[in-house]
């Protein structure tokens, strides 16, 4: 049966590509170290699909985490240390699964694949150039 791991990252934080990659990496690590070994094995045997989705704001991640846990899914939250781009303890990402794709999709299926909003990108680039 098809399995997946979904990582939902906050689009409102306008994280750089490197910061986003680090937060997704933390989420994947937490997910695979906390999940039932049988679910991990099934996910790995199915190709270890990971999808990165976006949500707007902390409230969205909190609601998704609640829904995932209610559905019996593993949910691993990532809270940043605040050393670079965001404040300490900012809820940046949430991993859901790995589990059967249909179960993960029941919680995350209406979310969009993560893409940087062009307006946020332009603002981030202006801020970075002003700091240089």
N, CA and C of each residue as an Amber inpcrd file, in Angstrom:
protein
   396
   0.8400000  -1.1940000   0.0000000   0.0000000   0.0000000   0.0000000
   0.8790000   1.2500000   0.0000000   0.3950000   2.2960000  -0.6340000
   1.1560000   3.5380000  -0.7570000   1.2730000   4.2430000   0.5870000
   2.4790000   4.7220000   0.8530000   2.7630000   5.4410000   2.1040000
   3.4070000   6.7760000   1.7760000   3.2940000   7.7140000   2.7120000
   3.9650000   8.9990000   2.5420000   4.2060000   9.6650000   3.8770000
   5.0860000  10.6430000   3.8350000   5.3580000  11.5380000   4.9470000
   5.1070000  12.9440000   4.4200000   4.2500000  13.6840000   5.0860000
   3.9800000  15.0720000   4.6990000   4.6570000  15.9990000   5.6960000
   5.3290000  17.0010000   5.1800000   5.9000000  18.0490000   6.0190000
   5.2030000  19.3350000   5.6220000   4.5950000  19.9890000   6.5890000
   3.8820000  21.2450000   6.3440000   4.7170000  22.3690000   6.9530000
   5.1210000  23.3140000   6.1080000   5.9380000  24.4420000   6.5630000
   5.1310000  25.7280000   6.4510000   5.4450000  26.6610000   7.3280000
   4.7380000  27.9480000   7.3260000   5.2350000  28.8480000   6.2080000
   4.3300000  29.2450000   5.3470000   4.6860000  30.1360000   4.2420000
   4.7520000  31.5990000   4.6800000   4.0930000  31.9330000   5.7790000
   4.0590000  33.3240000   6.2290000   5.3730000  33.8040000   6.8300000
   6.2960000  32.9010000   7.1230000   7.5680000  33.2870000   7.7380000
   8.5980000  33.7460000   6.7110000   8.3390000  33.5100000   5.4320000
   9.2660000  33.8950000   4.3620000  10.6900000  33.4110000   4.6380000
  10.8060000  32.1430000   5.0210000  12.1230000  31.5720000   5.3090000
  12.9290000  31.4630000   4.0210000  14.2290000  31.6510000   4.1330000
  15.1010000  31.4360000   2.9840000  15.0700000  29.9580000   2.6190000
  15.5650000  29.6420000   1.4290000  15.5870000  28.2430000   0.9870000
  16.3880000  27.3770000   1.9570000  17.4890000  27.8870000   2.4460000
  18.3080000  27.1260000   3.3930000  17.6010000  26.8920000   4.7180000
  16.9240000  27.9190000   5.2010000  16.1900000  27.7950000   6.4650000
  15.0470000  26.7990000   6.3050000  14.3210000  26.8960000   5.1920000
  13.2360000  25.9680000   4.9270000  13.7600000  24.5330000   4.8690000
  14.8700000  24.3400000   4.1710000  15.4550000  22.9990000   4.0670000
  15.8240000  22.4530000   5.4440000  16.3910000  23.2940000   6.2950000
  16.7630000  22.8600000   7.6480000  15.5290000  22.4660000   8.4590000
  14.4710000  23.2630000   8.3600000  13.2580000  22.9640000   9.1290000
  12.6010000  21.6760000   8.6350000  12.5740000  21.4810000   7.3130000
  12.0350000  20.2420000   6.7540000  12.8920000  19.0650000   7.1890000
  14.1980000  19.2390000   7.1770000  15.1040000  18.1800000   7.6310000
  14.8560000  17.7930000   9.0750000  14.6830000  18.7820000   9.9410000
  14.3710000  18.4950000  11.3540000  13.0620000  17.7260000  11.4660000
  12.0710000  18.1400000  10.6870000  10.7610000  17.4810000  10.7430000
  10.8540000  16.0280000  10.2930000  11.5730000  15.7760000   9.2040000
  11.7300000  14.4040000   8.7110000  12.4690000  13.5630000   9.7410000
  13.5440000  14.1010000  10.2970000  14.3060000  13.3650000  11.3140000
  13.4260000  12.9910000  12.4930000  12.6940000  13.9610000  13.0050000
  11.8110000  13.6920000  14.1470000  10.7610000  12.6480000  13.7950000
  10.2030000  12.7490000  12.6010000   9.1530000  11.8150000  12.1910000
   9.6720000  10.3910000  12.1150000  10.8140000  10.1870000  11.4870000
  11.2990000   8.8170000  11.2920000  11.8890000   8.2150000  12.5540000
  12.2900000   9.0480000  13.5000000  12.8120000   8.4930000  14.7570000
  11.7020000   8.2330000  15.7720000  10.5080000   8.8080000  15.5620000
   9.4160000   8.6400000  16.5240000   8.3110000   7.6930000  16.0720000
   8.3050000   7.3020000  14.8090000   7.2130000   6.4970000  14.2810000
   7.4010000   5.0150000  14.6200000   6.2990000   4.3030000  14.6220000
   6.3120000   2.8560000  14.8270000   7.2290000   2.2150000  13.7750000
   8.1380000   1.3330000  14.1830000   9.0740000   0.7150000  13.2310000
   8.3950000   0.0140000  12.0530000   7.2270000  -0.5600000  12.2530000
   6.5270000  -1.2240000  11.1480000   6.0560000  -0.2050000  10.1140000
   5.6050000   0.9630000  10.5700000   5.1850000   2.0190000   9.6380000
   6.3930000   2.5760000   8.8970000   7.5100000   2.7220000   9.5990000
   8.7400000   3.1930000   8.9620000   9.1950000   2.2120000   7.8860000
   9.1750000   0.9450000   8.2010000   9.5820000  -0.0780000   7.2360000
   8.6660000  -0.0720000   6.0060000   7.3620000   0.0400000   6.2170000
   6.4190000   0.0740000   5.0970000   6.6770000   1.2930000   4.2140000
   6.9340000   2.4330000   4.8260000   7.2060000   3.6740000   4.1000000
   8.4940000   3.5390000   3.2890000   9.5350000   2.9900000   3.9120000
  10.8050000   2.8090000   3.2140000  10.6610000   1.8270000   2.0460000
   9.9340000   0.7440000   2.2560000   9.7300000  -0.2410000   1.1860000
   8.9200000   0.3350000   0.0280000   8.1110000   1.3470000   0.3050000
   7.2740000   1.9730000  -0.7270000   7.9880000   3.1330000  -1.4310000
   9.2310000   3.4020000  -1.0730000   9.9870000   4.4540000  -1.7540000
  10.2330000   5.7110000  -0.9570000   9.7620000   5.7770000   0.2730000
  10.0230000   6.9130000   1.1790000   9.5420000   8.2570000   0.6300000
   8.3080000   8.2870000   0.1150000   7.7690000   9.5350000  -0.4320000
   7.6520000  10.6050000   0.6550000   8.1550000  11.7920000   0.3170000
   8.0190000  12.9740000   1.1750000   7.4160000  14.0730000   0.3210000
   6.3970000  14.7220000   0.8400000   5.8030000  15.8720000   0.1620000
   5.8780000  17.0570000   1.1220000   6.2830000  18.2220000   0.6090000
   6.3770000  19.4350000   1.4240000   5.2200000  20.3440000   1.0180000
   4.3970000  20.6560000   1.9940000   3.1880000  21.4500000   1.7950000
   3.3180000  22.7640000   2.5520000   2.4060000  23.6900000   2.2920000
   2.4610000  24.9830000   2.9810000   1.1730000  25.2770000   3.7260000
   1.3460000  26.0010000   4.8090000   0.2190000  26.4920000   5.5990000
   0.5590000  27.9130000   6.0270000  -0.4600000  28.7030000   6.2280000
  -0.2950000  30.1050000   6.5940000  -0.4960000  30.2570000   8.0950000
   0.5750000  30.4500000   8.8350000   0.4690000  30.7840000  10.2400000
   0.5110000  29.6210000  11.2090000   0.8610000  29.9550000  12.4330000
   0.9740000  28.9670000  13.5020000  -0.3580000  28.2940000  13.8000000
  -1.4410000  29.0450000  13.7680000  -2.7530000  28.4740000  14.0690000
  -3.0760000  27.3240000  13.1150000  -2.6670000  27.4550000  11.8620000
  -2.9020000  26.3790000  10.8950000  -2.1250000  25.1210000  11.2730000
  -0.8640000  25.2860000  11.6790000  -0.0750000  24.1240000  12.0820000
  -0.6490000  23.4770000  13.3370000  -1.0900000  24.2780000  14.2730000
  -1.6880000  23.7460000  15.5090000  -2.9370000  22.9280000  15.1730000
  -3.7810000  23.4600000  14.2960000  -5.0020000  22.7490000  13.9090000
  -4.6700000  21.4490000  13.1800000  -3.6780000  21.4770000  12.2950000
  -3.2630000  20.2650000  11.5840000  -2.6980000  19.2230000  12.5340000
  -1.9040000  19.6690000  13.4940000  -1.3340000  18.7380000  14.4780000
  -2.4490000  18.0730000  15.2840000  -3.4110000  18.8550000  15.6860000
  -4.5510000  18.3340000  16.4370000  -5.3240000  17.3090000  15.6020000
  -5.5870000  17.6410000  14.3340000  -6.3210000  16.7440000  13.4460000
  -5.5450000  15.4510000  13.1940000  -4.2490000  15.5590000  13.0240000
  -3.4220000  14.3730000  12.7880000  -3.4620000  13.4380000  13.9890000
  -3.2800000  14.0060000  15.1650000  -3.2890000  13.1760000  16.3740000
  -4.6590000  12.5470000  16.5900000  -5.7100000  13.2920000  16.3110000
  -7.0710000  12.7610000  16.4470000  -7.2890000  11.5860000  15.4910000
  -6.6400000  11.6390000  14.3100000  -6.7510000  10.5700000  13.3170000
  -5.7940000   9.4060000  13.6050000  -5.0320000   9.5180000  14.6850000
  -4.0990000   8.4530000  15.0460000  -2.7940000   8.4740000  14.2760000
  -2.4520000   9.6200000  13.7130000  -1.2100000   9.7660000  12.9590000
  -0.1090000  10.3540000  13.8420000   1.1120000   9.9760000  13.5520000
   2.2650000  10.5820000  14.2100000   2.3960000  12.0160000  13.7130000
   2.5640000  12.9600000  14.6180000   2.7510000  14.3660000  14.2500000
   3.9280000  14.9110000  15.0440000   4.9280000  15.4200000  14.3280000
   6.1530000  15.9200000  14.9530000   6.3180000  17.4030000  14.6390000
   6.2550000  18.2360000  15.6710000   6.3810000  19.6730000  15.4510000
   7.8310000  20.1170000  15.5520000   8.1650000  21.1560000  14.7850000
   9.5080000  21.7340000  14.7980000   9.3900000  23.1570000  15.3100000
  10.1330000  23.4320000  16.3540000  10.1770000  24.7870000  16.9320000
  11.6200000  25.2550000  16.8670000  11.8190000  26.3870000  16.2390000
  13.1600000  26.8770000  15.9570000  13.8580000  27.4050000  17.2030000
  15.1810000  27.3490000  17.2010000  15.9680000  27.8750000  18.3180000
  16.1070000  29.3890000  18.2780000  15.7970000  29.9980000  17.1500000
  15.8320000  31.4580000  17.0560000  17.2130000  32.0450000  16.8550000
  18.1360000  31.2780000  16.2950000  19.5030000  31.7760000  16.1260000
  19.7130000  32.5620000  14.8390000  18.8130000  32.4190000  13.8650000
  19.0460000  33.0910000  12.5850000  17.8600000  33.9380000  12.1220000
  16.8530000  33.3260000  11.5100000  15.8210000  34.0880000  10.8090000
  14.5240000  34.3150000  11.5660000  14.1970000  33.4660000  12.5170000
  12.9210000  33.5860000  13.2280000  13.1560000  33.6130000  14.7260000
  12.1540000  34.0450000  15.4530000  12.2500000  34.1250000  16.9080000
  12.3370000  32.7300000  17.5430000  12.9250000  32.6650000  18.7030000
  13.0320000  31.4130000  19.4420000  11.6530000  30.8210000  19.7050000
  11.5560000  29.5170000  19.5490000  10.3300000  28.7320000  19.7780000
   9.2520000  28.9520000  18.7260000   9.5990000  29.5660000  17.5820000
   8.6340000  29.7070000  16.5010000   8.3120000  28.3280000  15.9340000
   7.0390000  28.0180000  15.8180000   6.5550000  26.7620000  15.2530000
   6.6870000  26.9000000  13.7380000   7.7040000  26.2670000  13.1500000
   8.0300000  26.4670000  11.7390000   7.4960000  25.3850000  10.8140000
   7.4160000  24.1490000  11.3170000   7.0340000  23.0320000  10.4420000
   6.4210000  21.9090000  11.2590000   5.6930000  21.0620000  10.5540000
   5.0200000  19.9200000  11.1730000   5.1310000  18.7290000  10.2330000
   5.6270000  17.6070000  10.7430000   5.6580000  16.3690000   9.9640000
   4.4550000  15.5240000  10.3690000   3.7940000  14.9530000   9.3750000
   2.6550000  14.0630000   9.6230000   2.9590000  12.7490000   8.9150000
   3.0310000  11.6770000   9.6960000   3.3740000  10.3630000   9.1810000
   4.7920000  10.0130000   9.5810000   5.4060000   9.0780000   8.8470000
   4.9000000   8.3820000   7.6830000   3.7860000   7.3910000   8.0350000
   2.8750000   7.2510000   7.0840000   1.7220000   6.3660000   7.2500000
   1.1310000   6.1160000   5.8650000   0.0230000   5.4150000   5.8300000
  -0.6520000   5.1940000   4.5590000  -1.0210000   6.5400000   3.9390000
  -0.7900000   6.6660000   2.6460000  -1.0540000   7.9340000   1.9520000
  -2.4760000   8.4310000   2.1720000  -3.4350000   7.5360000   2.1100000
  -4.8370000   7.9380000   2.2780000  -5.0810000   8.5330000   3.6590000
  -4.4320000   8.0050000   4.6770000  -4.6000000   8.5340000   6.0370000
  -3.9610000   9.9180000   6.1620000  -2.7670000  10.0800000   5.5820000
  -2.0820000  11.3780000   5.6240000  -2.8870000  12.4030000   4.8100000
  -3.3540000  11.9870000   3.6320000  -4.1350000  12.8930000   2.7740000
  -5.4410000  13.3390000   3.4220000  -6.0060000  12.5050000   4.2870000
  -7.2520000  12.8800000   4.9630000  -7.0510000  14.1350000   5.8210000
  -5.8220000  14.3620000   6.2750000  -5.5100000  15.5330000   7.1050000
  -4.9060000  16.6600000   6.2660000  -4.0810000  16.3190000   5.2810000
  -3.3030000  17.3350000   4.5480000  -3.7470000  17.5430000   3.1040000
  -4.7180000  16.7890000   2.6400000  -5.0790000  16.7620000   1.2280000
  -5.5220000  18.0790000   0.6120000  -5.9420000  19.0320000   1.4100000
  -6.3970000  20.3150000   0.8610000  -5.2980000  21.3770000   0.8420000
  -4.1100000  21.0200000   1.2940000  -2.9990000  21.9760000   1.3320000
  -2.2730000  22.0090000   0.0010000  -1.6760000  23.1590000  -0.3070000
  -0.8880000  23.3150000  -1.5300000   0.5460000  22.8730000  -1.3010000
   1.1750000  22.4380000  -2.3870000   2.6040000  22.1500000  -2.3580000
   3.3250000  23.4530000  -2.0490000   4.4160000  23.3690000  -1.2580000
   5.1270000  24.5790000  -0.8520000   5.7560000  25.2740000  -2.0490000
   5.4510000  26.5510000  -2.1860000   6.0600000  27.4200000  -3.2000000
   6.2290000  28.7870000  -2.5670000   7.3450000  29.4030000  -2.8400000
   7.5630000  30.7440000  -2.3130000   6.7010000  31.7370000  -3.0770000
   5.9150000  32.4940000  -2.3460000   5.0800000  33.5340000  -2.9250000
   5.9930000  34.6050000  -3.5380000   5.7320000  35.0190000  -4.7840000
   6.5980000  36.0130000  -5.4380000   6.7280000  37.3260000  -4.6460000
   5.6490000  37.7400000  -4.0040000   5.7060000  38.9780000  -3.2080000
   6.6230000  38.8120000  -2.0030000   6.5140000  37.6640000  -1.3030000
   7.4010000  37.4020000  -0.1650000   8.8570000  37.3270000  -0.6180000
   9.0810000  36.6860000  -1.7580000  10.4400000  36.5630000  -2.2870000
  11.0300000  37.9370000  -2.5590000  10.2640000  38.8180000  -3.1950000
  10.7470000  40.1610000  -3.5060000  11.0770000  40.9300000  -2.2290000
  10.2080000  40.8300000  -1.2260000  10.4620000  41.5060000   0.0520000
  11.7080000  40.9580000   0.7410000  11.8600000  39.6360000   0.7110000
  13.0220000  39.0110000   1.3500000  14.3050000  39.4440000   0.6590000
  14.2930000  39.4670000  -0.6650000  15.4860000  39.8740000  -1.4030000
  15.8460000  41.3340000  -1.1340000  14.8280000  42.2000000  -1.0430000
  15.0920000  43.6120000  -0.7150000  15.6840000  43.7450000   0.6810000
  15.1450000  42.9990000   1.6340000  15.6520000  43.0570000   3.0080000
  17.0940000  42.5520000   3.0720000  17.3760000  41.4790000   2.3520000
  18.7340000  40.9460000   2.3400000  19.7160000  41.9200000   1.7080000
  19.3110000  42.5860000   0.6400000  20.2120000  43.5300000  -0.0090000
  20.4140000  44.7740000   0.8590000  19.4200000  45.1690000   1.6330000
  19.5490000  46.3210000   2.5180000  20.5090000  46.0090000   3.6680000
  20.5420000  44.7430000   4.0960000  21.4380000  44.3260000   5.1780000
  22.8860000  44.2230000   4.7230000  23.0960000  44.0410000   3.4250000
  24.4520000  43.8170000   2.8940000  25.2720000  45.0840000   2.8740000
